[in-house]
Coordinates of C-alpha atoms (C1' of nucleotides) in Angstrom, one line a residue:
Chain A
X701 CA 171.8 30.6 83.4
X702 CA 169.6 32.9 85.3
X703 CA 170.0 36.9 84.3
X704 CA 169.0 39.1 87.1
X705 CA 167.7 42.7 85.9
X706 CA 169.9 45.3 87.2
X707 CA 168.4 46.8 90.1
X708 CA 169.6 50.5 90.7
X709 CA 169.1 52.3 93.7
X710 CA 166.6 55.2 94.7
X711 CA 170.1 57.2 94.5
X712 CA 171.4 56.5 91.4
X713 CA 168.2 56.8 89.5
X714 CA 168.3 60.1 90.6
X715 CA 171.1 61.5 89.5
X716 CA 170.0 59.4 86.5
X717 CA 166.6 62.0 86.3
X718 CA 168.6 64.5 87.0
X719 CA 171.3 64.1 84.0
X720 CA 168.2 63.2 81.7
X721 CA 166.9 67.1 82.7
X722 CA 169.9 68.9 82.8
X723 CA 170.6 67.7 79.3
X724 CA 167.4 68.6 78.1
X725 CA 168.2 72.4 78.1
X726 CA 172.4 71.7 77.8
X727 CA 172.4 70.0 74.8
X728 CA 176.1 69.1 75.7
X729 CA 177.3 66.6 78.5
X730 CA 176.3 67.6 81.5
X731 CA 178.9 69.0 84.0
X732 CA 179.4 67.4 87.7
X733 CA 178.8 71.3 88.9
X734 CA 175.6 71.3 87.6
X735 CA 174.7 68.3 88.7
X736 CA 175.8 68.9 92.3
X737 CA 173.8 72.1 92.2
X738 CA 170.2 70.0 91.1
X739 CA 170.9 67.3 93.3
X740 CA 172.2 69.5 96.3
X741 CA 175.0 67.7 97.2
X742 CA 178.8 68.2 96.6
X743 CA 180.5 68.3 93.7
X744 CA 183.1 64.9 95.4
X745 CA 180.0 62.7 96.1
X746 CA 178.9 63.4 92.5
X747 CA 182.3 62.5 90.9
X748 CA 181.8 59.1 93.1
X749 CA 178.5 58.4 91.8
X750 CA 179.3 59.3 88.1
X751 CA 182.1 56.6 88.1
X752 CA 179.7 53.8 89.6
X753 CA 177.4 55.0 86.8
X754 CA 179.9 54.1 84.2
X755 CA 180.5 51.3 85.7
X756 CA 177.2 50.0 85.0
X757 CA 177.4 51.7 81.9
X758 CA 174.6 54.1 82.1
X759 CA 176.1 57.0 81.7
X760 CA 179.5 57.9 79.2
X761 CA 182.3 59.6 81.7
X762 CA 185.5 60.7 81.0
X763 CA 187.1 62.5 83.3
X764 CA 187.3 66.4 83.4
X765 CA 184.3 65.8 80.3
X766 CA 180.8 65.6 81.8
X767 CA 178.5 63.2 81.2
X768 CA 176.0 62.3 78.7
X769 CA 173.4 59.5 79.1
X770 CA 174.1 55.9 77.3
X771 CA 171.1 54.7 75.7
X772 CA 170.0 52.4 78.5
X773 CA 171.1 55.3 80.9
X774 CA 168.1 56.9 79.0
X775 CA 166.2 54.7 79.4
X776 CA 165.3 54.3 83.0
X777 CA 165.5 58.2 83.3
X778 CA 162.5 58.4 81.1
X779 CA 160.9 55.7 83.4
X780 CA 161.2 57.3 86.1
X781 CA 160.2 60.3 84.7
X782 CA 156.9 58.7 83.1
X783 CA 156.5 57.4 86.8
X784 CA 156.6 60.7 88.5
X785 CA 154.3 62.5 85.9
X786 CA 151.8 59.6 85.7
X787 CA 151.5 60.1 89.9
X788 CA 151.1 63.6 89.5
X789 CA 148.8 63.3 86.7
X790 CA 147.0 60.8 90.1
X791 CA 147.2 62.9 92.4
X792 CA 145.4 65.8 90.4
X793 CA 143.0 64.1 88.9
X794 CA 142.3 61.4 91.6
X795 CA 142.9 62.6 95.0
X796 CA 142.2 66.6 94.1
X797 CA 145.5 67.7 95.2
X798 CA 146.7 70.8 93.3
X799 CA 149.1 71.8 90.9
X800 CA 151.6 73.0 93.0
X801 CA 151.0 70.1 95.7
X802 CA 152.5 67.4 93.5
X803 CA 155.7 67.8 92.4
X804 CA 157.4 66.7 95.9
X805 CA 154.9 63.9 96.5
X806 CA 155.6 62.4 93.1
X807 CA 159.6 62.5 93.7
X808 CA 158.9 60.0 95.9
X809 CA 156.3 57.8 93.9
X810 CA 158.5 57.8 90.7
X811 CA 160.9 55.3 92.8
X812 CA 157.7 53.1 93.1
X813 CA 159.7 49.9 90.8
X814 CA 156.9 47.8 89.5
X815 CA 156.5 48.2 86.0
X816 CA 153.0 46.5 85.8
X817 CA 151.7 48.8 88.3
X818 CA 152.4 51.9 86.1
X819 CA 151.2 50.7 83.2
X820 CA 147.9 49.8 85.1
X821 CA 148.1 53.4 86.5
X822 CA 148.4 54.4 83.1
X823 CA 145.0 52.3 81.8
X824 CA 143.7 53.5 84.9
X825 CA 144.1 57.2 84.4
X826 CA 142.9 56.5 80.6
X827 CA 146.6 56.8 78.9
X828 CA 147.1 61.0 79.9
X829 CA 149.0 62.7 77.7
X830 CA 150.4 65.6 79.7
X831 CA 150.7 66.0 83.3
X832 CA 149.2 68.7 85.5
X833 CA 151.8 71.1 84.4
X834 CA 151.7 70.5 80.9
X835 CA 154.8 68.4 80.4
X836 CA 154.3 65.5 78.2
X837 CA 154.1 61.8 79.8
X838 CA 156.0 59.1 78.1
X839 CA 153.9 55.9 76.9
X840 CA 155.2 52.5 78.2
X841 CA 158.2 52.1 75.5
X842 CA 159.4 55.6 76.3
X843 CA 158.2 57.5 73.4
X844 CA 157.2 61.0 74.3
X845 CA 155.0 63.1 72.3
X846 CA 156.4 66.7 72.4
X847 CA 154.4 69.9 71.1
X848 CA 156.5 73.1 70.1
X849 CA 156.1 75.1 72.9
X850 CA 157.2 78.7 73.3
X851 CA 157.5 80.8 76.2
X852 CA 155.2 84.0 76.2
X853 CA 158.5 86.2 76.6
X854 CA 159.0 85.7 72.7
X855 CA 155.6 86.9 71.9
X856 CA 155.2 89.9 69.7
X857 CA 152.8 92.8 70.2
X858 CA 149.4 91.3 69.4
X859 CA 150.5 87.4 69.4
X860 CA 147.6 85.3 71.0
X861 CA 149.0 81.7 72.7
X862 CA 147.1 78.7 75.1
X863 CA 148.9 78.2 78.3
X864 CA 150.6 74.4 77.7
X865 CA 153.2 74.6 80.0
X866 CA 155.8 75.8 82.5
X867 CA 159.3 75.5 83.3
X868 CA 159.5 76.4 87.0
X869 CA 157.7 73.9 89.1
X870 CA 158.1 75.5 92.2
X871 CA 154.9 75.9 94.6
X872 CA 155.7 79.7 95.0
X873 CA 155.6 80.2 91.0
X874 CA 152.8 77.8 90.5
X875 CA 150.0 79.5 93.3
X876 CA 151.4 82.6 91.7
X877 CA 150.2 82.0 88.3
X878 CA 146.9 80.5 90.1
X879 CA 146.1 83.5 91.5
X880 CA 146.8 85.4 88.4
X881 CA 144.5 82.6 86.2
X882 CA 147.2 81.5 84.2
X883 CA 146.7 77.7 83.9
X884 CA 147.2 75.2 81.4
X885 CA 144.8 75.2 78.6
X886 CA 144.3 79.5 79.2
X887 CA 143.8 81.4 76.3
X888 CA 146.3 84.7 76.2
X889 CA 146.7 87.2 74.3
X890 CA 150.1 89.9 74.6
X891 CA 149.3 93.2 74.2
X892 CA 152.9 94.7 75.1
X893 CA 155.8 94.4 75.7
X894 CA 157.2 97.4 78.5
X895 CA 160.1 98.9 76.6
X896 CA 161.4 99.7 80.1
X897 CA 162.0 96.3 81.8
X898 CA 160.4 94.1 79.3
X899 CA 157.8 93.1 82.0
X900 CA 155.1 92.0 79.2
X901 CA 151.4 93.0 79.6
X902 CA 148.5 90.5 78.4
X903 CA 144.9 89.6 78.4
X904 CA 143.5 86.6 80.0
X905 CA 139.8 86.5 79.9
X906 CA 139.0 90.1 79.4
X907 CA 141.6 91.1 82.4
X908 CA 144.4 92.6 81.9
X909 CA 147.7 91.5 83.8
X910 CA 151.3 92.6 84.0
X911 CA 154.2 89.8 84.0
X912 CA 158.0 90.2 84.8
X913 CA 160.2 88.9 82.0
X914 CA 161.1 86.2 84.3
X915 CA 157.8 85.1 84.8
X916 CA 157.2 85.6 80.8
X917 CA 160.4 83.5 80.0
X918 CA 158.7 80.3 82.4
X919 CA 155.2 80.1 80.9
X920 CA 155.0 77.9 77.6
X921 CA 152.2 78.5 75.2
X922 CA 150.9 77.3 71.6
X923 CA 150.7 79.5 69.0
Chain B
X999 CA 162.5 76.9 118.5
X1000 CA 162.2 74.6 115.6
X1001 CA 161.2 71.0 116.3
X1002 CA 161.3 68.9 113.5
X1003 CA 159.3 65.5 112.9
X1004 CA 161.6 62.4 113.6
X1005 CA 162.2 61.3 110.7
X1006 CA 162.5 56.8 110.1
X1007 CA 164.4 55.1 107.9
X1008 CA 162.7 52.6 105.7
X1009 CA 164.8 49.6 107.5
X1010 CA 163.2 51.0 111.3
X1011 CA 159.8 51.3 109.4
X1012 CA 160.1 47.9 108.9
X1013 CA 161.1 46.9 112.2
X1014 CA 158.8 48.6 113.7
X1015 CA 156.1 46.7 111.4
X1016 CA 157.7 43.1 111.9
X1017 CA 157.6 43.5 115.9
X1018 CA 153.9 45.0 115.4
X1019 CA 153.1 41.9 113.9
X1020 CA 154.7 39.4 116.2
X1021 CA 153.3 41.0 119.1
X1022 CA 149.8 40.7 117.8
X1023 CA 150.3 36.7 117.8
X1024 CA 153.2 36.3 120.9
X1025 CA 151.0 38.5 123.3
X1026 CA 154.5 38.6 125.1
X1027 CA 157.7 40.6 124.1
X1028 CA 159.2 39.8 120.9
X1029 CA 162.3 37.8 120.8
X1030 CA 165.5 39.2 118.4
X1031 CA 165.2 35.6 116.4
X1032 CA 161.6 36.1 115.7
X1033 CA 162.2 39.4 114.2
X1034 CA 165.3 38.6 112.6
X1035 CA 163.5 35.4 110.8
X1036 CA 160.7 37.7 109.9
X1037 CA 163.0 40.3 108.2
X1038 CA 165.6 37.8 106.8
X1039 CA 168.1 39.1 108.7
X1040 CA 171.0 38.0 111.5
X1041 CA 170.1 38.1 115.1
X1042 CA 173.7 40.6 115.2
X1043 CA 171.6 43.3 112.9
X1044 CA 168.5 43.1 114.9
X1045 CA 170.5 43.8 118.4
X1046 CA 171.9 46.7 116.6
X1047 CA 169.1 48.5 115.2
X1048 CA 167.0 47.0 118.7
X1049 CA 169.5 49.5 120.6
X1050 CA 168.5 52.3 117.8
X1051 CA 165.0 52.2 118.2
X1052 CA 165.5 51.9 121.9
X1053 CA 167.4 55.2 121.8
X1054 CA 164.5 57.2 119.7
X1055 CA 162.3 55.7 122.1
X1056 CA 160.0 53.8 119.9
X1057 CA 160.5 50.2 121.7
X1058 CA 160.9 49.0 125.4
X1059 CA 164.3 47.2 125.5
X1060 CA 166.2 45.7 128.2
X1061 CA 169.2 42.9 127.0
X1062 CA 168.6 39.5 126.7
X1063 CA 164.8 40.2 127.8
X1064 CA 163.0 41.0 123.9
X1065 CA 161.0 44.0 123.2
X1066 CA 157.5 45.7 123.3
X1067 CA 156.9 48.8 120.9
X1068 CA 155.9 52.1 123.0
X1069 CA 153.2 53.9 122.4
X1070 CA 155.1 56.1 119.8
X1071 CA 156.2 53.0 118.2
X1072 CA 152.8 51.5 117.9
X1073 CA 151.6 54.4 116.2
X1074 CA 154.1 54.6 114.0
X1075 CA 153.9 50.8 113.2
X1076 CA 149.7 51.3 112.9
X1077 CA 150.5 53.8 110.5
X1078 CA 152.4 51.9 108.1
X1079 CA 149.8 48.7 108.5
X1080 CA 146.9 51.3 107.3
X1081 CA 148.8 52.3 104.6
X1082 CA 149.6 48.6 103.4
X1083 CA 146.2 47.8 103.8
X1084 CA 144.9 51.1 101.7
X1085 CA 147.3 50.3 99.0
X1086 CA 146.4 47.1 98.5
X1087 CA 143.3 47.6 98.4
X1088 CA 143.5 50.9 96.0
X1089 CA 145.2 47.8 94.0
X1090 CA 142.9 45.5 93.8
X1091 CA 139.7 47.7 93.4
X1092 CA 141.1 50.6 91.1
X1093 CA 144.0 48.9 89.2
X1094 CA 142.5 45.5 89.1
X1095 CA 145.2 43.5 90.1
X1096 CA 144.1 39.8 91.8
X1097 CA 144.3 39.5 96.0
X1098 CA 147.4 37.1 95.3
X1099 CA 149.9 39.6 93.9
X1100 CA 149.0 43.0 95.5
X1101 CA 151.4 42.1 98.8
X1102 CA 154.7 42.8 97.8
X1103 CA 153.7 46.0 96.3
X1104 CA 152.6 47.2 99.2
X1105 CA 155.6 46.4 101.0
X1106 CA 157.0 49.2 99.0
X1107 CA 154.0 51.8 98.7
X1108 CA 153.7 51.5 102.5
X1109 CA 156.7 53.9 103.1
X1110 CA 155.4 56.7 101.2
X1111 CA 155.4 58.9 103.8
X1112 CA 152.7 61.6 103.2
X1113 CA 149.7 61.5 105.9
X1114 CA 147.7 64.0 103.4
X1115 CA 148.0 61.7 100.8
X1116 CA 147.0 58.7 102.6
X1117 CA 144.0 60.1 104.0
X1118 CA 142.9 61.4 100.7
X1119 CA 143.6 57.8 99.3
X1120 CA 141.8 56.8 102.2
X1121 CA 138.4 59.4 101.0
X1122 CA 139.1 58.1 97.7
X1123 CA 138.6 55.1 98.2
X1124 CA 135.4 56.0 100.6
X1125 CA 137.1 54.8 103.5
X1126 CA 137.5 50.9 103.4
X1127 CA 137.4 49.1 106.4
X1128 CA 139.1 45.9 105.6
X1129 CA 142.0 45.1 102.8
X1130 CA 141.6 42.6 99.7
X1131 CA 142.8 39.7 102.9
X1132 CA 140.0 40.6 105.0
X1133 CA 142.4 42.8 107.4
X1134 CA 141.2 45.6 109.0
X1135 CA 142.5 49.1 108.1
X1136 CA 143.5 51.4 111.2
X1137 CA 141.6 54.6 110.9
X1138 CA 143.6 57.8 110.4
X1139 CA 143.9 57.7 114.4
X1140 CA 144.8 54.7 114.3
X1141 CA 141.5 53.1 115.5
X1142 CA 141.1 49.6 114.1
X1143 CA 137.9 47.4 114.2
X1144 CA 138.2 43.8 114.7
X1145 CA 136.1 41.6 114.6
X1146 CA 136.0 38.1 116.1
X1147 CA 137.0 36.1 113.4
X1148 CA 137.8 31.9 114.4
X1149 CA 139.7 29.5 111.9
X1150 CA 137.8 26.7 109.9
X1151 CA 139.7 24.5 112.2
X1152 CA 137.9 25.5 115.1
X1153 CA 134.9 24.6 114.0
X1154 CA 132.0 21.6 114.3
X1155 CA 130.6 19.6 112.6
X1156 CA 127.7 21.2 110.8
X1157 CA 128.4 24.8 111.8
X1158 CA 128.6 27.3 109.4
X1159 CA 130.6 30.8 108.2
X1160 CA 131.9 33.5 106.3
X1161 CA 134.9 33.8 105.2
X1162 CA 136.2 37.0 105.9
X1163 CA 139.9 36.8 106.1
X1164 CA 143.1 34.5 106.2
X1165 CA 146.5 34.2 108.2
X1166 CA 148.6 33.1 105.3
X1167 CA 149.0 35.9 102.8
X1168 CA 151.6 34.2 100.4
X1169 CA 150.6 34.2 96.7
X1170 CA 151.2 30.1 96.5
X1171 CA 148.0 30.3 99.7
X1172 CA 145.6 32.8 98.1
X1173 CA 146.0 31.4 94.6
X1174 CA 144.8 27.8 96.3
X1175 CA 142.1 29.4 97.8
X1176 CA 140.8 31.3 94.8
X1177 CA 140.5 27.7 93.0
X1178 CA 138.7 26.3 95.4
X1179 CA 136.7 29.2 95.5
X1180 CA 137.2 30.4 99.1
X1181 CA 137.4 33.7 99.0
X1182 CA 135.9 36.9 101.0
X1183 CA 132.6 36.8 101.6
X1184 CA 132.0 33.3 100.7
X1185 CA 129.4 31.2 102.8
X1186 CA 130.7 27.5 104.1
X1187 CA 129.7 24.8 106.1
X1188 CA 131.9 22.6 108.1
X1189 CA 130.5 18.8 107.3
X1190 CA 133.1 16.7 108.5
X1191 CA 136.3 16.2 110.6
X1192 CA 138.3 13.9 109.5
X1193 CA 139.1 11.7 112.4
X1194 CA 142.1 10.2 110.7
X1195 CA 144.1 13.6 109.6
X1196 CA 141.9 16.0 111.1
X1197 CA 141.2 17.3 107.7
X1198 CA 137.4 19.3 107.3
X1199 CA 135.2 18.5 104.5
X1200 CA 132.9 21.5 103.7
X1201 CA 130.4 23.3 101.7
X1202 CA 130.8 25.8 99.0
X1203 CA 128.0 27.1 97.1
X1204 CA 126.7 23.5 97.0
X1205 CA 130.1 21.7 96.1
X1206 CA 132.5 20.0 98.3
X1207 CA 135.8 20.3 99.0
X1208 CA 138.5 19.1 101.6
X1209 CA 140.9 20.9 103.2
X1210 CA 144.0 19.8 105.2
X1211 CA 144.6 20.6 108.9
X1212 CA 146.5 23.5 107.6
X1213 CA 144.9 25.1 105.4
X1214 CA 141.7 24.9 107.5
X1215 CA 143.3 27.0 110.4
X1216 CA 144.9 29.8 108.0
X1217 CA 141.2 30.7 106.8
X1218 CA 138.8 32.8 109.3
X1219 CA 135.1 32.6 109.3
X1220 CA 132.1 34.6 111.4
X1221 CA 129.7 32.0 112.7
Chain C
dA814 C1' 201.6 82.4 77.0
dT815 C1' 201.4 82.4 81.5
dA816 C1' 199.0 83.6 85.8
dA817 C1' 194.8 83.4 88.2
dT818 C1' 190.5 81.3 88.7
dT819 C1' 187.2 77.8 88.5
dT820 C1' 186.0 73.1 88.0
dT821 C1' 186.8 68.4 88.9
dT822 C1' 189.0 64.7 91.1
dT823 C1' 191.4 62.3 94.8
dA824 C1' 192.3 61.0 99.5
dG825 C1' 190.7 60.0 103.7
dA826 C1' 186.9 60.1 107.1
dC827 C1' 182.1 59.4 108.7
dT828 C1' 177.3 57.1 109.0
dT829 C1' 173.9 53.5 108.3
dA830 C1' 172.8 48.9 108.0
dT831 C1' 174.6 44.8 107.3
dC832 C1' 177.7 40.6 108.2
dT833 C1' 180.7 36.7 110.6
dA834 C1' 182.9 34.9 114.5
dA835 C1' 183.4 34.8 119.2
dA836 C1' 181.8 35.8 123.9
dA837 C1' 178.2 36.1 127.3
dA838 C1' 173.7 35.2 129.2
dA839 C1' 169.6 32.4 129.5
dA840 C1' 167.2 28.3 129.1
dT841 C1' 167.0 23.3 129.1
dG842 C1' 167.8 18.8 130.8
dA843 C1' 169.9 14.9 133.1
Chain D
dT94 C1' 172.6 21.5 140.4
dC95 C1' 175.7 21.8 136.9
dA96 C1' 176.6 20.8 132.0
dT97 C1' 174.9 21.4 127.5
dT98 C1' 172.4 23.9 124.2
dT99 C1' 170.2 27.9 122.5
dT100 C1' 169.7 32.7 122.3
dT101 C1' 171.5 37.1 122.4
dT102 C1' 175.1 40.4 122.4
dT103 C1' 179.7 42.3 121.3
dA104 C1' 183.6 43.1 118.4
dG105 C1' 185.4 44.1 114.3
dA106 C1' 184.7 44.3 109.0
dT107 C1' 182.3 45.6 104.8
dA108 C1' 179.5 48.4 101.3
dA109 C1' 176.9 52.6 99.9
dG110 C1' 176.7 57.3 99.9
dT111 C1' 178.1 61.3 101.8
dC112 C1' 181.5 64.9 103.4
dT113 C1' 185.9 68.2 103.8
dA114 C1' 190.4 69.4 102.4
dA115 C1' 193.8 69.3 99.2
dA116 C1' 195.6 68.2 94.5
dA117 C1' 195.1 68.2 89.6
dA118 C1' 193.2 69.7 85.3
dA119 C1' 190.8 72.9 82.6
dT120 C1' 189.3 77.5 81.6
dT121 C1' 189.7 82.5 81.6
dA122 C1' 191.9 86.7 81.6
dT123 C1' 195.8 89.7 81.2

DNA sequence: ATAATTTTTTAGACTTATCTAAAAAAATGA
DNA sequence: TCATTTTTTTAGATAAGTCTAAAAAATTAT
């Protein structure tokens, strides 16, 4: 007997990625709200989906509960996930688009199904790490190397970091921090933080910039 | 006012690209059973989405009388030819996969839709002019060179060639030819016609080989 | 604890692309 | 030419994914 592998649809793995992020920073089960909002659709056409999900038993649903992923649910989320970081990671590197170019051309790659053709990607790109934006990319079995990150907004007074990664991919926020010099792999340095509005004020490379907390809270360095 | 680029499905992409193709061999308009044997589909669903494209304006339709694409249609079928072609030959150069398997993943990387990242691809790749098959890539205006190619079949005794492409791009074909060692680029000489089957005895790199009818007039030579 | 609010689900409808079966038109052939 | 065959179109159904509006459940607030 012949065993088919279990084709899901551009749709469904993405409300698949999306579950995998949203429980990233939930830690709970992840509520059909929420995952309306990510997705922008309705909160119906999600409750419609999240029952088909069951049903292939990639995702645990009980009604009124959220969702969590099941393991195999997991699974393809990090796939696809690996997928759209290892394009990115491409389209950097490769074909000199930048940072803040990416994100939208990937969303379309990461549905790209052959799983040869990533891992040549992968050998091709020399097995990458992180991808343009720091995130970390997950090796062919789905392990994913994660460094403690922590964003510049719980600095002290005097606390020096390297710029590893963001958590706002938007272009708007990513040409911002460009224009302010704060890439991946920048060394910083927070010399205060405003008592006033806690807007925080560092150096990067001799200058001296000011940051709203909001900004702080989305920048992720080492210590 | 706001005028927003038509957007196409994937399933009219491919329409588009299947009655791109017939054309090229009918010279006339393209029948609905052509197209629907070439998408492996029902003559019912190709009347449909005929009707479709006839309302966007991308084909020239009257009932019962087949179809030409417009000049919109063309383009748009051009486009997604050059970006087969560039894939597959980002494939086999960059990821090093073999000129038998690189097909069907094109037929997916193809609908990417980006025209930025195509180009760049295209730079990338320091603007190839023919794919892994010997096909010529459209230019980003969708200028395509062609050169006079003619089928081993057509020619006499004696005369000799290049190979420089094929008709037949299925992996069963192309693994055949890589045995027997005629691939790209490879010089031959036509030494006999079988009288009996019409089958051609040649020349490769000083050994012989035969070829059937059929094979001989699915591989294309310069003289 | 119960009323008000918010979240989630259900019910029913719409769109896209597909299908089968039957009807209509075109092509073929005696 | 007129009957037969082939091709194409129409009609009506189905599946996937979405929507709005209304009902049901859960949460929050008094």
């Amino acid at each position: 007997m012949i065993r088919f592998v279990e084709m899901n649809s551009y749709t469904e793995e993405n409300y698949l990625k999306s579950i995998y992020h949203l429980s990233l920073s939930n830690e709970e089960s992840v509520s059909t709200n929420s995952i309306a909002a990510a997705l922008n659709t309705k909160a119906a056409s999600v409750t419609d989906m999240l029952k088909k999900l069951a049903d292939k038993k990639l995702i645990n649903y009980t009604k009124y509960q959220g969702v969590t992923l099941t393991e195999e649910g997991n699974g393809i989320a990090i796939n696809i996930v690996r997928k759209h970081r290892l394009w990115e990671y491409f389209l950097v590197e490769k074909l000199n688009f930048k940072w803040d170019e990416v994100h939208e051309l990937a969303e379309e790659l990461e549905h790209i199904t052959s799983a040869e053709l990533v891992d040549r990607l992968d050998k091709f790109l020399n097995f990458p790490k992180y991808d343009p934006h720091g995130d970390p990319i997950p090796d062919n079995t789905g392990r994913i190397k994660k460094h403690e990150l922590i964003p510049i907004s719980a600095l002290k007074d005097g606390d020096k970091g390297i710029i590893m990664g963001v958590r706002e991919h938007t272009p708007v926020f990513l040409q911002y921090l460009e224009k302010m010099n704060l890439t991946i792999g920048k060394h910083i340095q927070l010399i205060e933080v405003v008592a006033f509005d806690a807007s925080v004020i560092l150096k990067v490379n001799k200058e001296t910039v000011s940051l709203s907390r909001d900004a702080a809270k989305n920048i992720l360095v080492t210590v």
